[in-house]
Coordinates of C-alpha atoms in Angstrom, one line a residue:
Chain A
X1 CA -27.7 34.9 74.2
X2 CA -29.2 35.1 70.7
X3 CA -27.5 38.4 70.0
X4 CA -24.0 36.8 69.9
X5 CA -23.9 35.7 66.3
X6 CA -22.0 32.4 66.2
X7 CA -19.9 31.4 63.2
X8 CA -21.5 28.0 63.5
X9 CA -22.3 27.2 59.8
X10 CA -19.3 24.9 59.6
X11 CA -21.3 22.2 61.3
X12 CA -24.9 23.3 60.8
X13 CA -26.6 23.5 57.4
X14 CA -30.0 24.9 56.7
X15 CA -31.9 22.6 54.4
X16 CA -34.9 22.7 52.1
X17 CA -37.1 19.7 51.4
X18 CA -36.0 17.9 48.2
X19 CA -38.3 16.0 45.9
X20 CA -36.0 12.9 46.2
X21 CA -37.2 12.6 49.8
X22 CA -40.9 12.7 49.0
X23 CA -41.0 9.0 48.1
X24 CA -39.4 8.1 51.4
X25 CA -41.8 10.3 53.2
X26 CA -44.9 9.0 51.6
X27 CA -43.9 5.4 52.3
X28 CA -43.0 6.4 55.9
X29 CA -46.3 8.0 56.4
X30 CA -48.2 4.8 55.7
X31 CA -46.2 3.2 58.4
X32 CA -46.3 6.0 60.8
X33 CA -49.9 7.1 60.6
X34 CA -50.5 5.6 63.9
X35 CA -48.0 7.9 65.6
X36 CA -44.4 7.4 66.5
X37 CA -43.2 5.2 69.3
X38 CA -41.8 6.2 72.6
X39 CA -39.1 4.3 74.4
X40 CA -39.8 3.2 78.0
X41 CA -37.2 4.6 80.2
X42 CA -36.4 7.7 78.1
X43 CA -34.9 10.4 80.4
X44 CA -37.0 13.3 81.5
X45 CA -35.4 16.6 80.3
X46 CA -34.0 19.0 83.0
X47 CA -36.6 21.6 84.1
X48 CA -34.0 24.4 84.0
X49 CA -30.8 24.8 81.9
X50 CA -28.2 27.5 81.8
X51 CA -28.3 28.8 78.3
X52 CA -25.3 31.1 79.1
X53 CA -23.3 27.9 79.5
X54 CA -23.8 27.1 75.8
X55 CA -20.7 28.0 73.8
X56 CA -21.5 30.6 71.2
X57 CA -20.8 28.1 68.4
X58 CA -23.7 25.9 69.6
X59 CA -26.3 28.6 69.5
X60 CA -28.1 29.2 66.2
X61 CA -29.5 32.6 65.1
X62 CA -33.2 33.0 65.6
X63 CA -35.3 31.3 62.9
X64 CA -37.3 33.8 60.9
X65 CA -41.0 32.8 61.0
X66 CA -43.1 33.2 58.0
X67 CA -46.0 35.8 58.2
X68 CA -48.5 32.9 58.3
X69 CA -47.3 31.9 61.7
X70 CA -48.2 35.1 63.4
X71 CA -51.3 35.6 61.3
X72 CA -52.4 32.1 62.5
X73 CA -52.0 33.2 66.1
X74 CA -53.8 36.5 65.5
X75 CA -56.7 34.6 63.9
X76 CA -57.2 32.7 67.1
X77 CA -57.8 36.0 69.1
X78 CA -61.1 36.8 67.4
X79 CA -62.5 38.1 64.1
X80 CA -59.8 39.7 61.9
X81 CA -60.6 41.9 58.9
X82 CA -58.0 40.2 56.7
X83 CA -59.5 41.7 53.5
X84 CA -58.8 45.2 54.6
X85 CA -55.1 44.5 54.5
X86 CA -54.8 42.6 51.2
X87 CA -52.8 44.5 48.6
X88 CA -51.7 43.6 45.1
X89 CA -48.5 44.7 43.5
X90 CA -49.0 44.7 39.7
X91 CA -47.4 41.6 38.0
X92 CA -46.2 44.1 35.4
X93 CA -44.1 45.9 37.9
X94 CA -40.4 45.1 37.4
X95 CA -37.9 47.2 39.3
X96 CA -34.3 47.0 38.1
X97 CA -32.2 47.4 41.3
X98 CA -31.6 44.0 43.0
X99 CA -32.0 45.1 46.6
X100 CA -35.4 46.5 45.9
X101 CA -36.4 43.4 44.0
X102 CA -35.3 41.2 46.9
X103 CA -37.2 43.3 49.5
X104 CA -40.2 43.5 47.2
X105 CA -40.2 39.8 46.6
X106 CA -40.4 39.1 50.3
X107 CA -43.1 41.8 50.7
X108 CA -45.2 40.3 47.9
X109 CA -44.9 36.8 49.4
X110 CA -46.2 38.3 52.7
X111 CA -49.1 39.7 50.6
X112 CA -49.7 36.2 49.4
X113 CA -50.0 34.9 53.0
X114 CA -52.4 37.8 53.7
X115 CA -54.5 37.0 50.7
X116 CA -54.7 33.4 51.9
X117 CA -56.0 34.5 55.3
X118 CA -58.6 36.5 53.4
X119 CA -59.3 33.5 51.2
X120 CA -59.1 35.8 48.2
X121 CA -58.7 33.6 45.2
X122 CA -58.1 36.4 42.6
X123 CA -55.6 38.2 44.7
X124 CA -53.6 35.0 45.4
X125 CA -53.5 34.2 41.7
X126 CA -52.3 37.8 40.9
X127 CA -49.7 37.6 43.6
X128 CA -48.5 34.3 42.3
X129 CA -47.9 35.9 38.9
X130 CA -46.1 38.9 40.4
X131 CA -43.8 36.5 42.3
X132 CA -42.9 34.9 38.9
X133 CA -42.1 38.3 37.4
X134 CA -39.9 39.4 40.3
X135 CA -38.1 36.1 40.5
X136 CA -37.4 36.4 36.8
X137 CA -35.9 39.8 37.3
X138 CA -33.3 38.3 39.6
X139 CA -32.7 35.1 37.6
X140 CA -34.4 32.7 40.0
X141 CA -37.6 32.1 38.0
X142 CA -37.0 28.4 37.3
X143 CA -36.6 27.7 41.1
X144 CA -40.0 29.2 41.9
X145 CA -42.1 28.4 38.9
X146 CA -43.4 25.0 40.0
X147 CA -44.4 26.5 43.4
X148 CA -46.1 29.5 41.9
X149 CA -48.0 27.3 39.5
X150 CA -49.0 25.1 42.5
X151 CA -50.1 28.3 44.3
X152 CA -52.4 29.3 41.4
X153 CA -53.8 25.8 41.0
X154 CA -54.4 25.3 44.7
X155 CA -56.0 28.8 45.0
X156 CA -58.5 27.9 42.3
X157 CA -59.4 24.8 44.3
X158 CA -59.4 26.9 47.5
X159 CA -57.0 24.5 49.1
X160 CA -55.6 27.2 51.4
X161 CA -53.3 24.9 53.5
X162 CA -51.5 23.9 50.3
X163 CA -51.3 27.6 49.2
X164 CA -49.7 28.5 52.5
X165 CA -47.2 25.7 52.2
X166 CA -46.4 26.6 48.6
X167 CA -45.8 30.3 49.5
X168 CA -43.4 29.1 52.2
X169 CA -41.7 26.9 49.7
X170 CA -41.5 29.8 47.2
X171 CA -39.7 32.0 49.7
X172 CA -37.4 29.1 50.6
X173 CA -36.6 28.4 47.0
X174 CA -35.9 32.0 46.2
X175 CA -33.5 32.2 49.2
X176 CA -31.9 28.9 48.3
X177 CA -31.4 30.0 44.7
X178 CA -29.9 33.3 45.8
X179 CA -27.6 31.5 48.2
X180 CA -26.5 29.2 45.4
X181 CA -25.7 32.4 43.4
X182 CA -23.6 33.6 46.3
X183 CA -26.3 36.3 46.9
X184 CA -26.9 35.5 50.6
X185 CA -27.3 39.1 51.4
X186 CA -30.1 39.5 48.9
X187 CA -31.6 36.3 50.4
X188 CA -31.6 38.0 53.8
X189 CA -33.4 41.0 52.2
X190 CA -36.2 38.7 51.0
X191 CA -36.8 37.7 54.7
X192 CA -36.6 41.3 55.9
X193 CA -39.0 42.5 53.2
X194 CA -41.5 39.8 54.2
X195 CA -41.2 40.7 57.8
X196 CA -41.8 44.4 57.1
X197 CA -44.9 43.8 55.1
X198 CA -46.2 41.2 57.5
X199 CA -45.6 43.5 60.5
X200 CA -47.3 46.4 58.7
X201 CA -50.4 44.3 58.2
X202 CA -50.2 42.8 61.7
X203 CA -50.0 46.2 63.4
X204 CA -52.9 47.6 61.3
X205 CA -55.0 44.7 62.4
X206 CA -54.0 45.0 66.1
X207 CA -54.8 48.7 66.0
X208 CA -58.4 47.9 64.8
X209 CA -59.0 46.0 68.1
X210 CA -56.1 46.6 70.5
X211 CA -55.6 44.2 73.3
X212 CA -52.5 43.1 75.3
X213 CA -52.8 39.6 73.8
X214 CA -52.8 40.9 70.3
X215 CA -50.0 43.4 71.0
X216 CA -47.9 40.7 72.5
X217 CA -47.6 39.1 69.0
X218 CA -45.2 42.0 68.2
X219 CA -42.8 40.8 70.9
X220 CA -40.0 39.9 68.5
X221 CA -36.8 41.7 69.7
X222 CA -34.4 39.0 68.8
X223 CA -35.7 38.9 65.2
X224 CA -35.3 42.6 64.7
X225 CA -31.9 42.4 66.3
X226 CA -31.0 39.7 63.8
X227 CA -32.1 41.8 60.9
X228 CA -30.1 44.8 62.2
X229 CA -27.0 42.6 62.5
X230 CA -27.4 41.2 59.0
X231 CA -27.9 44.7 57.5
X232 CA -24.9 46.1 59.5
X233 CA -22.4 43.6 57.9
X234 CA -23.7 43.7 54.4
X235 CA -21.3 44.6 51.6
X236 CA -20.8 48.4 51.3
X237 CA -22.6 48.3 47.9
X238 CA -25.8 47.2 49.6
X239 CA -25.3 49.1 52.9
X240 CA -24.9 52.3 51.0
X241 CA -28.0 51.7 48.9
X242 CA -30.5 54.4 49.9
X243 CA -33.3 51.9 50.2
X244 CA -31.3 49.5 52.4
X245 CA -30.2 52.5 54.6
X246 CA -33.8 53.5 55.0
X247 CA -34.7 49.9 56.0
X248 CA -31.9 49.8 58.6
X249 CA -32.9 53.2 60.0
X250 CA -36.5 52.1 60.2
X251 CA -35.7 48.8 62.0
X252 CA -33.6 50.9 64.4
X253 CA -36.8 52.8 65.3
X254 CA -38.8 49.6 65.7
X255 CA -36.2 47.7 67.8
X256 CA -36.8 49.2 71.2
X257 CA -40.5 49.1 70.8
X258 CA -40.7 45.3 70.1
X259 CA -38.7 44.8 73.2
X260 CA -41.1 46.4 75.6
X261 CA -42.6 44.2 78.3
X262 CA -46.1 45.3 77.4
X263 CA -46.3 46.8 73.9
X264 CA -48.5 49.9 74.2
X265 CA -51.0 51.0 71.6
X266 CA -48.8 54.0 71.0
X267 CA -45.8 51.8 70.3
X268 CA -48.0 49.7 67.9
X269 CA -48.9 52.9 66.1
X270 CA -45.3 53.8 65.8
X271 CA -44.3 50.4 64.4
X272 CA -47.2 50.6 62.0
X273 CA -46.2 54.0 60.8
X274 CA -42.5 52.9 60.2
X275 CA -43.4 49.7 58.5
X276 CA -46.0 51.5 56.3
X277 CA -43.4 54.0 55.3
X278 CA -40.8 51.3 54.5
X279 CA -43.4 49.3 52.5
X280 CA -44.0 52.4 50.4
X281 CA -40.3 52.9 50.0
X282 CA -39.9 49.3 48.8
X283 CA -42.6 49.6 46.2
X284 CA -41.2 50.6 42.8
X285 CA -42.3 54.0 41.4
X286 CA -44.5 52.5 38.7
X287 CA -46.7 50.4 41.0
Chain B
X1 CA -43.5 12.4 78.7
X2 CA -46.3 10.4 77.0
X3 CA -45.4 7.1 75.4
X4 CA -47.1 5.3 72.6
X5 CA -46.6 1.7 71.4
X6 CA -44.6 1.3 68.2
X7 CA -46.8 0.4 65.2
X8 CA -45.8 -2.9 63.7
X9 CA -45.8 -1.5 60.1
X10 CA -43.5 1.3 61.2
X11 CA -41.1 -1.1 62.8
X12 CA -41.0 -3.2 59.7
X13 CA -40.4 -0.2 57.5
X14 CA -37.6 1.1 59.7
X15 CA -36.0 -2.3 59.8
X16 CA -36.1 -2.4 56.0
X17 CA -34.6 1.0 55.7
X18 CA -31.8 0.1 58.0
X19 CA -31.1 -3.2 56.3
X20 CA -30.7 -1.8 52.8
X21 CA -27.6 0.2 53.8
X22 CA -28.4 2.4 50.8
X23 CA -28.9 5.5 52.8
X24 CA -25.8 7.6 53.0
X25 CA -24.6 8.7 56.3
X26 CA -25.2 12.4 55.8
X27 CA -27.1 15.1 57.5
X28 CA -29.4 15.0 54.5
X29 CA -30.4 11.5 55.5
X30 CA -30.8 12.6 59.1
X31 CA -33.2 15.2 57.9
X32 CA -35.2 12.6 56.0
X33 CA -35.7 10.8 59.3
X34 CA -36.8 14.1 61.0
X35 CA -39.3 14.7 58.1
X36 CA -40.5 11.1 58.5
X37 CA -41.2 11.7 62.2
X38 CA -43.2 14.9 61.4
X39 CA -45.3 13.3 58.6
X40 CA -48.2 12.0 60.8
X41 CA -48.8 15.5 62.1
X42 CA -48.7 17.4 58.8
X43 CA -50.4 15.0 56.5
X44 CA -53.9 15.4 55.1
X45 CA -56.3 13.9 57.7
X46 CA -53.6 14.3 60.3
X47 CA -53.5 16.8 63.1
X48 CA -53.6 19.8 60.9
X49 CA -50.1 21.1 61.4
X50 CA -48.3 23.0 58.6
X51 CA -44.7 22.2 58.2
X52 CA -42.2 24.9 57.7
X53 CA -39.9 24.8 54.7
X54 CA -36.9 25.8 56.7
X55 CA -35.2 22.8 58.4
X56 CA -31.9 22.4 60.2
X57 CA -29.2 19.8 60.6
X58 CA -25.6 19.2 61.5
X59 CA -23.5 16.7 63.4
X60 CA -22.8 16.4 67.1
X61 CA -20.7 14.2 69.4
X62 CA -22.6 11.9 71.8
X63 CA -23.7 13.9 74.8
X64 CA -23.3 17.2 73.0
X65 CA -26.2 19.6 72.4
X66 CA -27.1 22.6 70.3
X67 CA -29.5 25.5 70.8
X68 CA -31.6 26.7 67.9
X69 CA -33.4 30.0 68.6
X70 CA -37.0 30.2 67.4
X71 CA -39.6 32.9 67.5
X72 CA -42.8 31.3 68.7
X73 CA -46.3 32.9 69.1
X74 CA -48.7 32.5 71.9
X75 CA -51.8 30.9 70.6
X76 CA -50.1 28.6 68.1
X77 CA -49.1 25.0 68.7
X78 CA -45.8 23.6 67.5
X79 CA -44.3 20.2 66.8
X80 CA -40.5 19.9 66.7
X81 CA -39.2 16.6 65.3
X82 CA -35.6 15.5 65.3
X83 CA -34.1 12.5 63.6
X84 CA -30.8 10.8 62.8
X85 CA -29.9 8.0 60.4
X86 CA -27.2 6.6 62.6
X87 CA -28.3 3.2 63.7
X88 CA -28.3 2.7 67.5
X89 CA -28.0 6.4 68.2
X90 CA -30.6 8.2 70.4
X91 CA -31.6 11.8 70.1
X92 CA -33.8 14.3 72.0
X93 CA -35.4 17.7 71.4
X94 CA -36.9 20.0 74.0
X95 CA -38.0 23.6 74.1
X96 CA -36.8 26.2 76.7
X97 CA -37.6 29.8 77.1
X98 CA -35.1 32.6 77.2
X99 CA -34.5 32.1 81.0
X100 CA -33.7 28.5 80.4
X101 CA -37.0 27.1 81.8
X102 CA -38.4 23.9 80.1
X103 CA -41.5 24.8 78.2
X104 CA -44.4 22.6 79.2
X105 CA -44.8 19.9 76.6
X106 CA -48.4 18.7 75.7
X107 CA -46.9 15.7 74.1
X108 CA -43.4 14.3 73.7
X109 CA -41.6 11.2 72.7
X110 CA -38.1 9.9 72.3
X111 CA -37.3 6.6 70.7
X112 CA -34.1 5.4 69.0
X113 CA -33.4 7.6 66.1
X114 CA -36.4 9.9 66.5
X115 CA -37.6 12.4 69.0
X116 CA -40.5 15.0 69.1
X117 CA -41.9 17.6 71.3
X118 CA -45.3 19.4 71.1
X119 CA -45.6 22.8 72.8
X120 CA -48.2 25.5 73.1
X121 CA -46.2 28.5 74.4
X122 CA -47.8 30.7 77.0
X123 CA -46.1 33.8 75.8
X124 CA -44.8 35.2 72.5
X125 CA -41.1 35.5 72.1
X126 CA -37.8 33.7 71.6
X127 CA -37.4 30.1 72.6
X128 CA -34.6 27.6 72.2
X129 CA -35.0 24.2 70.7
X130 CA -32.3 22.2 72.4
X131 CA -31.2 19.2 70.2
X132 CA -29.0 16.6 71.8
X133 CA -27.4 13.3 70.7
X134 CA -28.0 11.3 73.8
X135 CA -25.8 8.3 72.8
X136 CA -24.1 7.1 69.7
X137 CA -21.3 4.7 68.8
X138 CA -20.1 7.2 66.1
X139 CA -17.7 10.0 66.8
X140 CA -20.0 12.5 65.1
X141 CA -23.7 11.8 64.6
X142 CA -25.7 13.6 62.0
X143 CA -29.1 15.1 63.0
X144 CA -32.0 16.9 61.3
X145 CA -34.7 19.1 62.8
X146 CA -38.0 20.2 61.4
X147 CA -40.9 22.1 62.9
X148 CA -44.6 22.7 62.2
X149 CA -47.3 24.9 63.5
X150 CA -51.1 25.2 63.7

């Protein structure tokens, strides 16, 4: 169902939160703090529906989760050695090719989520600075600057929930700014870069203490299928980039593994090996 | 579904918002209502949910529905909130798994221009948020959807 990509954007628009709404929200919160009302007589939903009966135009592509969502789930399955996976890309690192910058930006934002899990103030601040450098390299610095500053400020105060929210907002603003510049494909590479780095860390952590529950977090076949579809229809300029070709090939290796009913330790090792390789490929030579 | 009484202050605020007529009938406004519905769950001192930056919206005819595919993780809890700015319209949101089975909702409500569903998936994978405009006097009704996790 999800794999049939619908041309549904004519009637469906992804949004980002705007500051103009914040006043309304704050006022509303005061009113709604007691919880929202429910109407007596509201109909119970059907227990079963036929998703295949939905016309393709009414099915949206799978929403790409942020790394923090899966990290949050992993955290509930026992002690996790977050610090072992934290990495910093130098804030002086500034590659020149745009696909690499986009992939790296997503990857570095994923690093940010990892550093938040590890509650590593210094790393979070360094990552915030790196995001600014990379955003500047693709002309979206102004869009992310307030959020990166908020990340740094909140990290100093150890307000981790705020830092997570601001990393999500940073990724959103980068993608929004790229969409505005008609660079939707680069915007997709940001998400893919984030997923690769997040999955590299996730698989490393699962391998430290393998269990079926932990391995199940890798069950993301529709997401990988979405990335593969996006890469397959990118402009020839991007598709023929050696880095994008490597990413596509790597995702092709991963795709069958994340679709297994029970993802074995061996499969997790393979996914880890591929994502580690891709993460290295994405890093610029000077980092 | 679980039902809760409408707080008086909330009712007053919504009445004022509706009376001003200053809100444009756009999906942007519908989204503001969805965000408003989510606020109690993501605010400081609330239930500790973190709202996602990505949100969705569009317009639907009364009785029509749309499926939004989402990747959910076992162990997390999620709130999905939907809203519309069209006075008199009612909307609903529910989660289904890939086989079309309703996901057990630990909390859910539907009233007027708002609806919400809280789920704790028993498996990791793709799910579908089914958004529906139950009734509306308008030919097309704008809607907005947001979700949060913890």
